[in-house]
Amino acid sequence: MVFTTIAGVCAMSLLDLRATNLAREHVAHSHGHHQLILATRGTTELSIEGNAERVTGSRGCLIPCAHHHEYLGDGNNRTFVLDIPVASLPDLRDASEMERLFDKPRFFGVPPELNRLADSLMQQLEQCPALHSEIAALLLRALYLHLESQPLSAHGSAYAAGRDGRLDMARLNDWIDRHLAEEIRVDCLAAQCALSVGHFHTCFRERLGMTPLAYVQQRRLDHARTLVNHSGLSLGQVAALVGFRDQGSFSRAYRRAFDVSPSRERRLSEALAQG
């Protein structure tokens, strides 16, 4: 518990920062405080008011108070969880910055430099837990500056391609993964790279040796395989989350890709886990 002064106001900071491993356990709740989720490694499936994404080393999220959310970790993640009372004023330049950070639920991209900072701060927190409030304030400030400097990506606008027209696959993958439950068209993918559909299609095939839609299907199924093996979701729920219209079409595509049905793979996975 520390006292900070912001804009002439003395406030008690009750920031609760912890480094944790989110287990393979489905949790659904809401709470009366804001929350920041930022991972340094591993993956957590997280949904806020039905909007589902993955929290990874390159993707974090901000959850305003009272917003229902659900999550399921992979058991191998290292994750910062920061709880912020609504009345708290951490050491940002202006209390309005806190309001802007948590004005709505959002997932955001985490660049390598922010991920490295988070990893360093996590080590400091583990070594000096008494400094958790100071570390939390520094983390919030760094995040605020990052989001303010990236207005387009923070609001989900299209990503620009490099000057030489090459595809930025990391950013393209991020966009695809955030829209797996939806119909994904080639023109939508091309727009993320600021390319015409024809140019994008040609660049994509030259680089990856497959069509954009075949690549999307591959990512759908790879994501589905993780959920089949590491979640308690029904196969129908898995199918819906990765964009298949029904469980039958999902099972057929899964078998073609992996030479095993999703139901059989789940049984094998459960058998291995038990013994």
mmCIF file of C-alpha atoms in Angstrom:
data_model
loop_
_atom_site.group_PDB
_atom_site.id
_atom_site.type_symbol
_atom_site.label_atom_id
_atom_site.label_comp_id
_atom_site.label_asym_id
_atom_site.label_seq_id
_atom_site.Cartn_x
_atom_site.Cartn_y
_atom_site.Cartn_z
ATOM 1 C CA MET A 1 0.000 0.000 0.000
ATOM 2 C CA VAL A 2 1.544 3.295 -1.081
ATOM 3 C CA PHE A 3 0.474 6.944 -1.223
ATOM 4 C CA THR A 4 0.914 8.845 -4.473
ATOM 5 C CA THR A 5 0.143 12.381 -5.542
ATOM 6 C CA ILE A 6 -1.398 12.974 -8.942
ATOM 7 C CA ALA A 7 -2.638 16.345 -10.195
ATOM 8 C CA GLY A 8 -2.547 17.633 -6.643
ATOM 9 C CA VAL A 9 -4.669 14.800 -5.278
ATOM 10 C CA CYS A 10 -3.380 12.461 -2.596
ATOM 11 C CA ALA A 11 -4.765 8.965 -3.125
ATOM 12 C CA MET A 12 -4.182 5.556 -1.641
ATOM 13 C CA SER A 13 -3.027 3.095 -4.269
ATOM 14 C CA LEU A 14 -4.296 -0.428 -3.731
ATOM 15 C CA LEU A 15 -2.944 -1.990 -6.895
ATOM 16 C CA ASP A 16 -2.808 -5.768 -6.650
ATOM 17 C CA LEU A 17 -0.181 -7.109 -9.072
ATOM 18 C CA ARG A 18 0.709 -10.781 -9.186
ATOM 19 C CA ALA A 19 2.673 -13.064 -11.467
ATOM 20 C CA THR A 20 0.810 -16.305 -11.905
ATOM 21 C CA ASN A 21 0.268 -19.410 -14.011
ATOM 22 C CA LEU A 22 -3.319 -19.578 -15.272
ATOM 23 C CA ALA A 23 -4.246 -23.244 -15.068
ATOM 24 C CA ARG A 24 -6.255 -25.447 -17.408
ATOM 25 C CA GLU A 25 -9.423 -24.560 -15.564
ATOM 26 C CA HIS A 26 -12.399 -22.750 -17.051
ATOM 27 C CA VAL A 27 -13.267 -19.675 -14.979
ATOM 28 C CA ALA A 28 -16.237 -17.355 -15.635
ATOM 29 C CA HIS A 29 -16.925 -14.267 -13.533
ATOM 30 C CA SER A 30 -17.009 -10.482 -13.293
ATOM 31 C CA HIS A 31 -15.662 -8.199 -10.562
ATOM 32 C CA GLY A 32 -15.818 -4.662 -9.266
ATOM 33 C CA HIS A 33 -12.305 -3.648 -10.290
ATOM 34 C CA HIS A 34 -10.464 -3.087 -13.550
ATOM 35 C CA GLN A 35 -8.015 -5.776 -14.640
ATOM 36 C CA LEU A 36 -4.969 -5.976 -16.887
ATOM 37 C CA ILE A 37 -3.860 -9.371 -18.237
ATOM 38 C CA LEU A 38 -0.379 -9.481 -19.777
ATOM 39 C CA ALA A 39 1.566 -12.658 -20.504
ATOM 40 C CA THR A 40 5.292 -13.120 -20.995
ATOM 41 C CA ARG A 41 4.867 -16.650 -22.346
ATOM 42 C CA GLY A 42 2.218 -19.299 -22.937
ATOM 43 C CA THR A 43 -1.412 -18.942 -24.005
ATOM 44 C CA THR A 44 -4.719 -18.232 -22.292
ATOM 45 C CA GLU A 45 -8.079 -18.438 -24.062
ATOM 46 C CA LEU A 46 -10.061 -15.405 -22.877
ATOM 47 C CA SER A 47 -13.513 -14.085 -23.750
ATOM 48 C CA ILE A 48 -14.955 -10.709 -22.682
ATOM 49 C CA GLU A 49 -18.719 -10.396 -23.136
ATOM 50 C CA GLY A 50 -18.544 -13.107 -25.806
ATOM 51 C CA ASN A 51 -15.581 -11.583 -27.695
ATOM 52 C CA ALA A 52 -12.939 -14.321 -27.607
ATOM 53 C CA GLU A 53 -9.210 -14.019 -28.271
ATOM 54 C CA ARG A 54 -5.954 -15.479 -26.990
ATOM 55 C CA VAL A 55 -3.671 -13.779 -24.486
ATOM 56 C CA THR A 56 -0.055 -14.506 -25.446
ATOM 57 C CA GLY A 57 3.308 -12.809 -25.283
ATOM 58 C CA SER A 58 2.173 -10.684 -28.239
ATOM 59 C CA ARG A 59 -1.440 -10.067 -27.163
ATOM 60 C CA GLY A 60 -2.779 -8.654 -23.889
ATOM 61 C CA CYS A 61 -6.157 -7.432 -22.669
ATOM 62 C CA LEU A 62 -7.811 -4.779 -20.509
ATOM 63 C CA ILE A 63 -11.028 -5.701 -18.677
ATOM 64 C CA PRO A 64 -13.088 -2.825 -17.203
ATOM 65 C CA CYS A 65 -14.978 -3.487 -13.987
ATOM 66 C CA ALA A 66 -18.305 -5.352 -14.124
ATOM 67 C CA HIS A 67 -17.608 -6.887 -17.554
ATOM 68 C CA HIS A 68 -18.254 -10.630 -17.632
ATOM 69 C CA HIS A 69 -15.277 -12.628 -18.846
ATOM 70 C CA GLU A 70 -14.156 -16.235 -19.094
ATOM 71 C CA TYR A 71 -10.704 -17.727 -19.401
ATOM 72 C CA LEU A 72 -8.831 -20.998 -19.694
ATOM 73 C CA GLY A 73 -5.043 -21.133 -19.382
ATOM 74 C CA ASP A 74 -2.725 -23.657 -20.990
ATOM 75 C CA GLY A 75 -0.970 -24.454 -17.709
ATOM 76 C CA ASN A 76 2.398 -23.314 -19.081
ATOM 77 C CA ASN A 77 1.913 -19.567 -19.168
ATOM 78 C CA ARG A 78 3.554 -16.839 -17.103
ATOM 79 C CA THR A 79 1.022 -14.063 -16.721
ATOM 80 C CA PHE A 80 0.755 -10.687 -15.037
ATOM 81 C CA VAL A 81 -2.671 -10.098 -13.468
ATOM 82 C CA LEU A 82 -3.182 -6.555 -12.209
ATOM 83 C CA ASP A 83 -6.339 -5.643 -10.258
ATOM 84 C CA ILE A 84 -7.106 -1.921 -10.086
ATOM 85 C CA PRO A 85 -9.879 -0.590 -7.816
ATOM 86 C CA VAL A 86 -12.063 1.870 -9.702
ATOM 87 C CA ALA A 87 -11.408 4.562 -7.081
ATOM 88 C CA SER A 88 -7.634 3.996 -7.177
ATOM 89 C CA LEU A 89 -5.302 6.499 -8.817
ATOM 90 C CA PRO A 90 -2.004 4.864 -9.792
ATOM 91 C CA ASP A 91 0.973 7.005 -10.646
ATOM 92 C CA LEU A 92 -0.019 8.080 -14.140
ATOM 93 C CA ARG A 93 0.307 11.709 -15.175
ATOM 94 C CA ASP A 94 -3.418 12.277 -15.039
ATOM 95 C CA ALA A 95 -6.298 10.290 -13.579
ATOM 96 C CA SER A 96 -8.047 10.651 -16.938
ATOM 97 C CA GLU A 97 -5.416 8.324 -18.413
ATOM 98 C CA MET A 98 -6.837 5.543 -16.249
ATOM 99 C CA GLU A 99 -10.312 6.293 -17.552
ATOM 100 C CA ARG A 100 -9.083 6.118 -21.145
ATOM 101 C CA LEU A 101 -7.261 2.843 -20.561
ATOM 102 C CA PHE A 102 -10.393 1.175 -19.253
ATOM 103 C CA ASP A 103 -13.079 3.013 -21.210
ATOM 104 C CA LYS A 104 -14.006 -0.279 -22.901
ATOM 105 C CA PRO A 105 -12.869 -3.916 -23.008
ATOM 106 C CA ARG A 106 -9.998 -4.343 -25.408
ATOM 107 C CA PHE A 107 -7.357 -6.722 -26.627
ATOM 108 C CA PHE A 108 -4.125 -5.087 -27.758
ATOM 109 C CA GLY A 109 -0.910 -6.002 -29.515
ATOM 110 C CA VAL A 110 2.220 -6.328 -27.361
ATOM 111 C CA PRO A 111 5.418 -5.394 -29.228
ATOM 112 C CA PRO A 112 8.679 -7.202 -28.367
ATOM 113 C CA GLU A 113 10.005 -4.285 -26.323
ATOM 114 C CA LEU A 114 6.910 -4.230 -24.086
ATOM 115 C CA ASN A 115 7.085 -7.995 -23.694
ATOM 116 C CA ARG A 116 10.738 -7.722 -22.633
ATOM 117 C CA LEU A 117 9.827 -5.019 -20.120
ATOM 118 C CA ALA A 118 7.040 -7.173 -18.707
ATOM 119 C CA ASP A 119 9.411 -10.132 -18.406
ATOM 120 C CA SER A 120 11.979 -7.970 -16.584
ATOM 121 C CA LEU A 121 9.328 -6.547 -14.250
ATOM 122 C CA MET A 122 8.044 -10.033 -13.516
ATOM 123 C CA GLN A 123 11.513 -11.066 -12.374
ATOM 124 C CA GLN A 124 11.749 -7.953 -10.203
ATOM 125 C CA LEU A 125 8.349 -8.666 -8.693
ATOM 126 C CA GLU A 126 9.398 -12.205 -7.800
ATOM 127 C CA GLN A 127 12.629 -10.940 -6.230
ATOM 128 C CA CYS A 128 11.093 -7.912 -4.445
ATOM 129 C CA PRO A 129 7.357 -8.516 -3.864
ATOM 130 C CA ALA A 130 7.198 -5.479 -1.537
ATOM 131 C CA LEU A 131 7.633 -3.270 -4.620
ATOM 132 C CA HIS A 132 4.486 -4.582 -6.306
ATOM 133 C CA SER A 133 2.703 -1.198 -6.306
ATOM 134 C CA GLU A 134 5.662 0.610 -7.867
ATOM 135 C CA ILE A 135 6.107 -2.140 -10.471
ATOM 136 C CA ALA A 136 2.377 -2.043 -11.226
ATOM 137 C CA ALA A 137 2.406 1.732 -11.762
ATOM 138 C CA LEU A 138 5.415 1.436 -14.095
ATOM 139 C CA LEU A 139 3.721 -1.325 -16.077
ATOM 140 C CA LEU A 140 0.528 0.715 -16.449
ATOM 141 C CA ARG A 141 2.445 3.789 -17.541
ATOM 142 C CA ALA A 142 4.394 1.830 -20.169
ATOM 143 C CA LEU A 143 1.177 0.308 -21.474
ATOM 144 C CA TYR A 144 -0.565 3.672 -21.663
ATOM 145 C CA LEU A 145 2.309 5.217 -23.628
ATOM 146 C CA HIS A 146 2.347 2.241 -26.002
ATOM 147 C CA LEU A 147 -1.391 2.432 -26.730
ATOM 148 C CA GLU A 148 -1.268 6.195 -27.184
ATOM 149 C CA SER A 149 1.592 5.870 -29.671
ATOM 150 C CA GLN A 150 -0.232 3.197 -31.694
ATOM 151 C CA PRO A 151 -3.701 4.649 -32.304
ATOM 152 C CA LEU A 152 -4.390 2.689 -35.468
ATOM 153 C CA SER A 153 -3.506 -0.769 -34.189
ATOM 154 C CA ALA A 154 -5.071 -0.032 -30.790
ATOM 155 C CA HIS A 155 -8.410 0.589 -32.498
ATOM 156 C CA GLY A 156 -8.194 -2.388 -34.810
ATOM 157 C CA SER A 157 -7.537 -0.463 -38.024
ATOM 158 C CA ALA A 158 -5.816 -2.036 -40.975
ATOM 159 C CA TYR A 159 -2.134 -2.867 -40.760
ATOM 160 C CA ALA A 160 0.054 -1.401 -43.442
ATOM 161 C CA ALA A 161 2.430 -3.522 -45.456
ATOM 162 C CA GLY A 162 6.122 -2.740 -45.653
ATOM 163 C CA ARG A 163 7.309 -0.418 -48.384
ATOM 164 C CA ASP A 164 8.520 -3.357 -50.435
ATOM 165 C CA GLY A 165 5.073 -4.973 -50.305
ATOM 166 C CA ARG A 166 6.143 -7.995 -48.280
ATOM 167 C CA LEU A 167 3.565 -9.561 -46.003
ATOM 168 C CA ASP A 168 3.847 -8.973 -42.272
ATOM 169 C CA MET A 169 2.847 -12.500 -41.269
ATOM 170 C CA ALA A 170 3.019 -11.888 -37.521
ATOM 171 C CA ARG A 171 0.435 -9.130 -37.730
ATOM 172 C CA LEU A 172 -1.631 -10.999 -40.316
ATOM 173 C CA ASN A 173 -1.681 -14.094 -38.103
ATOM 174 C CA ASP A 174 -2.776 -11.962 -35.183
ATOM 175 C CA TRP A 175 -5.717 -10.612 -37.183
ATOM 176 C CA ILE A 176 -6.712 -14.071 -38.442
ATOM 177 C CA ASP A 177 -6.598 -15.560 -34.948
ATOM 178 C CA ARG A 178 -8.855 -12.796 -33.627
ATOM 179 C CA HIS A 179 -11.477 -13.566 -36.290
ATOM 180 C CA LEU A 180 -11.421 -17.368 -36.442
ATOM 181 C CA ALA A 181 -15.064 -17.641 -35.367
ATOM 182 C CA GLU A 182 -16.123 -15.430 -38.291
ATOM 183 C CA GLU A 183 -16.166 -15.723 -42.070
ATOM 184 C CA ILE A 184 -12.752 -14.593 -43.330
ATOM 185 C CA ARG A 185 -12.596 -13.397 -46.935
ATOM 186 C CA VAL A 186 -9.493 -12.779 -49.028
ATOM 187 C CA ASP A 187 -10.421 -9.113 -49.508
ATOM 188 C CA CYS A 188 -10.455 -8.693 -45.713
ATOM 189 C CA LEU A 189 -6.984 -10.229 -45.463
ATOM 190 C CA ALA A 190 -5.658 -8.085 -48.296
ATOM 191 C CA ALA A 191 -7.005 -4.964 -46.569
ATOM 192 C CA GLN A 192 -4.902 -5.734 -43.481
ATOM 193 C CA CYS A 193 -1.794 -5.393 -45.673
ATOM 194 C CA ALA A 194 -3.049 -2.448 -47.739
ATOM 195 C CA LEU A 195 -2.749 -4.534 -50.925
ATOM 196 C CA SER A 196 -5.134 -5.261 -53.777
ATOM 197 C CA VAL A 197 -6.727 -8.700 -53.685
ATOM 198 C CA GLY A 198 -4.795 -9.849 -56.749
ATOM 199 C CA HIS A 199 -1.409 -8.608 -55.519
ATOM 200 C CA PHE A 200 -2.024 -10.024 -52.038
ATOM 201 C CA HIS A 201 -3.013 -13.429 -53.447
ATOM 202 C CA THR A 202 0.113 -13.568 -55.612
ATOM 203 C CA CYS A 203 2.438 -12.492 -52.776
ATOM 204 C CA PHE A 204 0.838 -14.972 -50.429
ATOM 205 C CA ARG A 205 1.183 -17.966 -52.744
ATOM 206 C CA GLU A 206 4.782 -17.065 -53.582
ATOM 207 C CA ARG A 207 5.705 -16.845 -49.909
ATOM 208 C CA LEU A 208 3.732 -19.728 -48.376
ATOM 209 C CA GLY A 209 2.990 -22.050 -51.274
ATOM 210 C CA MET A 210 -0.744 -22.116 -50.597
ATOM 211 C CA THR A 211 -3.776 -19.907 -51.065
ATOM 212 C CA PRO A 212 -4.800 -17.465 -48.323
ATOM 213 C CA LEU A 213 -8.008 -19.389 -47.580
ATOM 214 C CA ALA A 214 -6.123 -22.690 -47.324
ATOM 215 C CA TYR A 215 -3.837 -20.994 -44.814
ATOM 216 C CA VAL A 216 -6.817 -19.707 -42.816
ATOM 217 C CA GLN A 217 -8.260 -23.232 -42.747
ATOM 218 C CA GLN A 218 -4.919 -24.546 -41.479
ATOM 219 C CA ARG A 219 -4.882 -22.010 -38.637
ATOM 220 C CA ARG A 220 -8.508 -22.829 -37.761
ATOM 221 C CA LEU A 221 -7.646 -26.499 -37.429
ATOM 222 C CA ASP A 222 -4.378 -25.932 -35.550
ATOM 223 C CA HIS A 223 -6.256 -23.780 -33.031
ATOM 224 C CA ALA A 224 -9.015 -26.398 -32.848
ATOM 225 C CA ARG A 225 -6.474 -29.123 -32.093
ATOM 226 C CA THR A 226 -5.221 -27.162 -29.092
ATOM 227 C CA LEU A 227 -8.784 -26.821 -27.785
ATOM 228 C CA VAL A 228 -9.566 -30.491 -28.421
ATOM 229 C CA ASN A 229 -6.526 -31.598 -26.408
ATOM 230 C CA HIS A 230 -6.390 -28.938 -23.708
ATOM 231 C CA SER A 231 -9.915 -27.724 -22.961
ATOM 232 C CA GLY A 232 -13.183 -29.090 -21.633
ATOM 233 C CA LEU A 233 -15.217 -27.456 -24.390
ATOM 234 C CA SER A 234 -17.586 -29.703 -26.329
ATOM 235 C CA LEU A 235 -16.625 -30.469 -29.915
ATOM 236 C CA GLY A 236 -19.573 -28.387 -31.063
ATOM 237 C CA GLN A 237 -18.257 -25.422 -29.091
ATOM 238 C CA VAL A 238 -14.763 -25.927 -30.497
ATOM 239 C CA ALA A 239 -16.190 -26.036 -34.029
ATOM 240 C CA ALA A 240 -18.055 -22.762 -33.501
ATOM 241 C CA LEU A 241 -15.041 -21.017 -31.959
ATOM 242 C CA VAL A 242 -12.855 -21.739 -34.973
ATOM 243 C CA GLY A 243 -15.482 -20.870 -37.576
ATOM 244 C CA PHE A 244 -17.126 -24.111 -38.733
ATOM 245 C CA ARG A 245 -20.865 -23.995 -39.402
ATOM 246 C CA ASP A 246 -21.508 -27.381 -37.762
ATOM 247 C CA GLN A 247 -19.754 -30.209 -35.968
ATOM 248 C CA GLY A 248 -20.002 -32.560 -38.939
ATOM 249 C CA SER A 249 -18.046 -30.333 -41.323
ATOM 250 C CA PHE A 250 -15.557 -29.644 -38.546
ATOM 251 C CA SER A 251 -14.965 -33.361 -37.895
ATOM 252 C CA ARG A 252 -14.462 -34.100 -41.606
ATOM 253 C CA ALA A 253 -11.947 -31.276 -42.027
ATOM 254 C CA TYR A 254 -10.164 -32.324 -38.827
ATOM 255 C CA ARG A 255 -9.819 -35.925 -39.998
ATOM 256 C CA ARG A 256 -8.472 -34.830 -43.395
ATOM 257 C CA ALA A 257 -5.875 -32.616 -41.729
ATOM 258 C CA PHE A 258 -4.716 -34.903 -38.910
ATOM 259 C CA ASP A 259 -5.768 -38.432 -39.953
ATOM 260 C CA VAL A 260 -7.807 -38.802 -36.780
ATOM 261 C CA SER A 261 -11.245 -37.605 -35.730
ATOM 262 C CA PRO A 262 -11.440 -34.937 -33.017
ATOM 263 C CA SER A 263 -13.443 -37.246 -30.760
ATOM 264 C CA ARG A 264 -10.835 -40.028 -30.999
ATOM 265 C CA GLU A 265 -7.954 -37.574 -30.476
ATOM 266 C CA ARG A 266 -9.655 -36.266 -27.333
ATOM 267 C CA ARG A 267 -10.105 -39.780 -25.976
ATOM 268 C CA LEU A 268 -6.439 -40.549 -26.635
ATOM 269 C CA SER A 269 -5.384 -37.287 -24.965
ATOM 270 C CA GLU A 270 -7.509 -38.028 -21.893
ATOM 271 C CA ALA A 271 -6.115 -41.557 -21.682
ATOM 272 C CA LEU A 272 -2.549 -40.246 -21.763
ATOM 273 C CA ALA A 273 -3.336 -37.672 -19.082
ATOM 274 C CA GLN A 274 -4.762 -40.342 -16.787
ATOM 275 C CA GLY A 275 -1.955 -42.740 -17.032
#
